[in-house]
Short mmCIF file of C-alpha atoms in Angstrom, two decimals:
data_model
loop_
_atom_site.label_atom_id
_atom_site.label_comp_id
_atom_site.label_asym_id
_atom_site.label_seq_id
_atom_site.Cartn_x
_atom_site.Cartn_y
_atom_site.Cartn_z
CA MET A 1 105.53 119.35 130.71
CA SER A 2 107.34 119.76 127.37
CA ILE A 3 107.48 117.11 124.67
CA TRP A 4 111.18 116.54 125.26
CA SER A 5 110.66 116.28 129.03
CA ARG A 6 108.18 113.48 128.45
CA ILE A 7 110.57 111.76 126.07
CA SER A 8 113.22 112.04 128.78
CA MET A 9 110.89 110.19 131.14
CA ILE A 10 110.49 107.42 128.55
CA ALA A 11 114.25 107.23 128.13
CA ALA A 12 114.70 106.95 131.90
CA GLN A 13 112.59 103.77 131.94
CA ILE A 14 114.64 101.98 129.32
CA GLY A 15 117.17 100.59 131.80
CA ALA A 16 114.46 98.64 133.59
CA GLY A 17 112.28 97.46 130.77
CA GLY A 18 114.16 97.88 127.52
CA ILE A 19 112.54 98.75 124.23
CA HIS A 20 109.34 96.98 125.29
CA VAL A 21 108.68 99.86 127.70
CA VAL A 22 108.94 102.29 124.81
CA ASP A 23 106.62 100.12 122.69
CA ARG A 24 103.96 100.08 125.38
CA ILE A 25 104.18 103.81 126.05
CA VAL A 26 103.95 104.71 122.37
CA GLN A 27 101.02 102.33 121.89
CA PHE A 28 99.22 103.87 124.86
CA ILE A 29 99.77 107.41 123.59
CA VAL A 30 98.53 106.52 120.10
CA THR A 31 95.41 104.73 121.31
CA ALA A 32 94.51 106.76 124.38
CA GLY A 33 96.15 110.16 123.98
CA ASP A 34 94.02 112.81 122.36
CA GLY A 35 96.08 115.95 122.83
CA ARG A 36 98.45 117.62 120.37
CA GLU A 37 101.39 117.02 122.71
CA ASP A 38 100.49 113.33 123.07
CA ARG A 39 100.60 112.97 119.28
CA SER A 40 103.89 114.85 119.12
CA VAL A 41 105.53 112.60 121.71
CA ALA A 42 104.26 109.43 120.03
CA PHE A 43 105.34 110.74 116.63
CA THR A 44 108.84 111.71 117.77
CA VAL A 45 109.54 108.48 119.66
CA ALA A 46 108.24 106.34 116.78
CA MET A 47 110.33 108.32 114.27
CA ILE A 48 113.48 107.94 116.36
CA ALA A 49 112.98 104.17 116.52
CA LEU A 50 111.98 103.80 112.85
CA SER A 51 114.97 105.89 111.72
CA ALA A 52 117.43 103.91 113.85
CA LYS A 53 116.12 100.56 112.61
CA MET A 54 116.20 101.77 109.01
CA ALA A 55 119.87 102.74 109.42
CA LYS A 56 120.51 99.20 110.67
CA ALA A 57 118.72 97.59 107.69
CA ASP A 58 121.93 97.14 105.69
CA GLY A 59 123.72 95.66 108.72
CA VAL A 60 125.80 98.70 109.71
CA VAL A 61 124.74 102.05 111.17
CA THR A 62 127.26 104.58 109.87
CA GLY A 63 128.30 107.86 111.42
CA GLU A 64 126.95 109.66 108.36
CA GLU A 65 123.50 108.17 108.95
CA GLU A 66 123.53 109.23 112.59
CA ILE A 67 124.56 112.75 111.58
CA ALA A 68 121.76 112.83 108.98
CA PHE A 69 119.28 111.85 111.69
CA LEU A 70 120.49 114.67 113.94
CA ASP A 71 120.33 116.96 110.90
CA VAL A 72 116.62 116.37 110.51
CA PHE A 73 115.53 116.47 114.14
CA ASP A 74 115.98 119.68 116.10
CA ILE A 75 116.99 118.31 119.49
CA PRO A 76 117.12 120.88 122.31
CA GLU A 77 120.40 121.35 124.14
CA GLY A 78 120.58 118.96 127.06
CA GLU A 79 118.28 116.33 125.51
CA GLU A 80 120.88 114.74 123.22
CA ARG A 81 121.67 111.99 125.73
CA ASN A 82 118.03 110.91 126.06
CA VAL A 83 117.49 110.83 122.30
CA ALA A 84 120.76 108.92 121.85
CA ARG A 85 119.58 106.36 124.39
CA LEU A 86 116.41 105.69 122.41
CA PHE A 87 118.24 105.69 119.08
CA ASN A 88 121.03 103.38 120.24
CA LEU A 89 118.61 100.89 121.74
CA ALA A 90 116.46 100.82 118.62
CA LYS A 91 119.42 100.46 116.23
CA GLN A 92 120.51 97.16 117.79
CA ASP A 93 118.37 95.30 115.25
CA VAL A 94 115.66 95.79 112.66
CA ALA A 95 113.08 93.67 114.48
CA GLY A 96 109.87 95.44 115.37
CA PHE A 97 110.14 98.22 112.80
CA GLU A 98 106.72 97.36 111.38
CA THR A 99 105.17 98.16 114.75
CA TYR A 100 106.53 101.70 114.63
CA ALA A 101 105.39 102.15 111.05
CA GLU A 102 101.91 101.07 112.14
CA ARG A 103 102.03 103.55 115.04
CA LEU A 104 102.85 106.39 112.63
CA ALA A 105 100.14 105.27 110.21
CA ALA A 106 97.66 105.37 113.11
CA LEU A 107 98.68 108.95 113.90
CA PHE A 108 97.98 110.08 110.33
CA PRO A 109 95.13 107.84 109.11
CA GLU A 110 93.88 110.27 106.44
CA GLU A 111 97.09 112.14 105.64
CA SER A 112 98.97 110.33 102.89
CA ASP A 113 101.10 113.44 102.25
CA ILE A 114 102.65 113.23 105.70
CA ARG A 115 103.33 109.52 105.21
CA ILE A 116 105.27 110.41 102.07
CA ASP A 117 107.13 113.07 104.08
CA ILE A 118 108.12 110.39 106.60
CA LEU A 119 109.51 108.21 103.81
CA ASP A 120 111.44 111.19 102.45
CA VAL A 121 113.07 111.66 105.85
CA LEU A 122 113.97 107.97 106.05
CA PHE A 123 115.49 108.09 102.55
CA HIS A 124 117.46 111.18 103.58
CA ILE A 125 119.05 109.11 106.35
CA ALA A 126 119.51 106.00 104.17
CA LYS A 127 121.47 107.81 101.46
CA ALA A 128 123.67 109.77 103.88
CA ASP A 129 126.51 107.25 103.53
CA GLY A 130 126.50 107.64 99.75
CA VAL A 131 124.46 104.60 98.76
CA VAL A 132 120.95 103.29 99.33
CA HIS A 133 121.42 99.56 99.99
CA GLU A 134 118.93 97.05 98.60
CA HIS A 135 118.04 95.98 102.14
CA GLU A 136 117.23 99.59 102.99
CA VAL A 137 115.01 99.83 99.92
CA ALA A 138 113.24 96.62 100.97
CA TYR A 139 112.76 98.06 104.48
CA LEU A 140 111.35 101.30 103.10
CA ARG A 141 109.12 99.46 100.63
CA ARG A 142 107.58 97.56 103.54
CA VAL A 143 107.03 100.82 105.44
CA ALA A 144 105.35 102.24 102.33
CA GLU A 145 103.06 99.20 102.17
CA ILE A 146 102.05 99.71 105.81
CA PHE A 147 101.41 103.37 104.98
CA GLY A 148 99.06 102.30 102.20
CA LEU A 149 101.16 103.66 99.32
CA ASP A 150 101.03 101.79 96.02
CA ALA A 151 104.04 100.65 94.00
CA ARG A 152 103.93 103.67 91.67
CA ALA A 153 104.02 106.13 94.57
CA PHE A 154 106.95 104.29 96.14
CA ASP A 155 108.85 104.11 92.83
CA GLN A 156 108.41 107.87 92.51
CA ILE A 157 110.00 108.39 95.94
CA VAL A 158 112.87 106.02 95.12
CA ALA A 159 113.53 107.83 91.85
CA ARG A 160 113.60 111.21 93.59
CA HIS A 161 116.25 110.05 96.03
CA THR A 162 118.46 107.97 93.74
CA ARG A 163 118.21 110.39 90.78
CA ASP A 164 121.23 109.24 88.76
CA GLY A 165 119.80 107.34 85.83
CA ALA A 166 116.27 107.64 87.22
CA ASP A 167 113.40 108.07 84.77
CA PRO A 168 112.29 111.73 85.03
CA TYR A 169 108.69 110.73 84.29
CA VAL A 170 108.75 108.33 87.24
CA MET A 171 110.23 111.08 89.41
CA LEU A 172 107.30 113.35 88.53
CA GLY A 173 104.76 110.56 88.77
CA ILE A 174 103.38 111.02 85.26
CA GLY A 175 103.43 108.89 82.11
CA PRO A 176 105.55 109.74 79.03
CA GLU A 177 102.38 109.75 76.94
CA ALA A 178 101.23 112.97 78.66
CA SER A 179 101.21 116.14 76.58
CA ASP A 180 103.60 119.03 77.19
CA ALA A 181 100.78 121.05 78.73
CA GLU A 182 99.75 118.18 81.03
CA ILE A 183 103.31 117.70 82.22
CA LYS A 184 103.72 121.41 82.89
CA ARG A 185 100.48 121.56 84.92
CA HIS A 186 101.43 118.45 86.87
CA TYR A 187 104.91 119.78 87.59
CA ARG A 188 103.58 123.13 88.80
CA LYS A 189 101.10 121.35 91.06
CA LEU A 190 103.89 119.26 92.62
CA VAL A 191 106.07 122.34 93.16
CA THR A 192 103.19 124.17 94.86
CA GLU A 193 102.48 121.19 97.13
CA THR A 194 106.17 120.87 98.02
CA HIS A 195 106.82 124.52 98.84
CA PRO A 196 107.92 124.89 102.50
CA ASP A 197 105.17 127.44 103.23
CA ARG A 198 102.56 124.94 102.03
CA LEU A 199 104.04 122.22 104.23
CA VAL A 200 103.92 124.48 107.29
CA ALA A 201 100.33 125.42 106.49
CA ARG A 202 99.18 121.80 106.49
CA GLY A 203 100.82 121.11 109.83
CA VAL A 204 103.85 119.14 108.69
CA PRO A 205 106.33 118.70 111.58
CA GLU A 206 109.09 121.32 111.40
CA GLU A 207 111.73 118.62 110.97
CA PHE A 208 110.20 117.56 107.65
CA VAL A 209 110.12 121.04 106.15
CA ARG A 210 113.92 120.87 105.93
CA ILE A 211 113.63 118.03 103.44
CA ALA A 212 111.40 120.07 101.12
CA SER A 213 114.29 121.83 99.36
CA ASP A 214 115.81 118.49 98.36
CA ARG A 215 112.47 117.29 97.00
CA LEU A 216 112.08 120.52 95.03
CA ALA A 217 115.55 120.09 93.55
CA ALA A 218 114.66 116.58 92.39
CA LEU A 219 111.39 117.75 90.81
CA ASN A 220 113.10 120.70 89.10
CA GLY A 221 115.83 118.44 87.75
CA ALA A 222 113.33 115.93 86.38
CA TYR A 223 111.25 118.62 84.70
CA ALA A 224 114.35 120.27 83.21
CA LYS A 225 115.40 116.94 81.71
CA ILE A 226 111.95 116.40 80.16
CA GLU A 227 111.96 119.98 78.84
CA ALA A 228 115.31 119.40 77.16
CA GLU A 229 114.27 116.05 75.67
CA ARG A 230 111.04 117.45 74.26
CA GLY A 231 112.37 120.86 73.29
CA MET A 232 109.63 122.49 75.37
#
């Protein structure tokens, strides 16, 4: 049975039990499932719910945010209705989002890079309507805390996605006291880690690889600004 077929089965149970059915199924898969497909189903369902609740964080789920969600996730033809059912149920309120963040953290206990990828995807949806609202930032900050990311790591992600007026050193995650050579090495390391081929090699879900080009653009822009300021 395919991943999307299993998600369809989850969606079919919503009418009888609501989002609590989804919660229980995801929890069971995370704690008891040990196969690659089990992880994929749990990951996808949790991401759908977390994305929908994030879009609701500022009080209104816009069409642009829904389009951005569909942009990231490659939904097979014929499964749109089932995904929409999960998304629409989850977007009714923000309550319970921490549970889904915890589910995702449990799926990737030793993989902080993937947790950062998840936050990048959520920011991609949050900024789709042209502004990242303070309530959305607060939501994402709480997700980052659950993921075990410190304040500096989160500030770096925020800077990458807001960009205008953002400190380029914060965007690169390095202090202004660093030498030109240190900054260049650090920048090259980040670019290598962000390259789509590298993401595929470390098993990043295909949906997240699409966000890599935006992250690269932010890193390149920050480095170019530092180069110009320092005359490197």
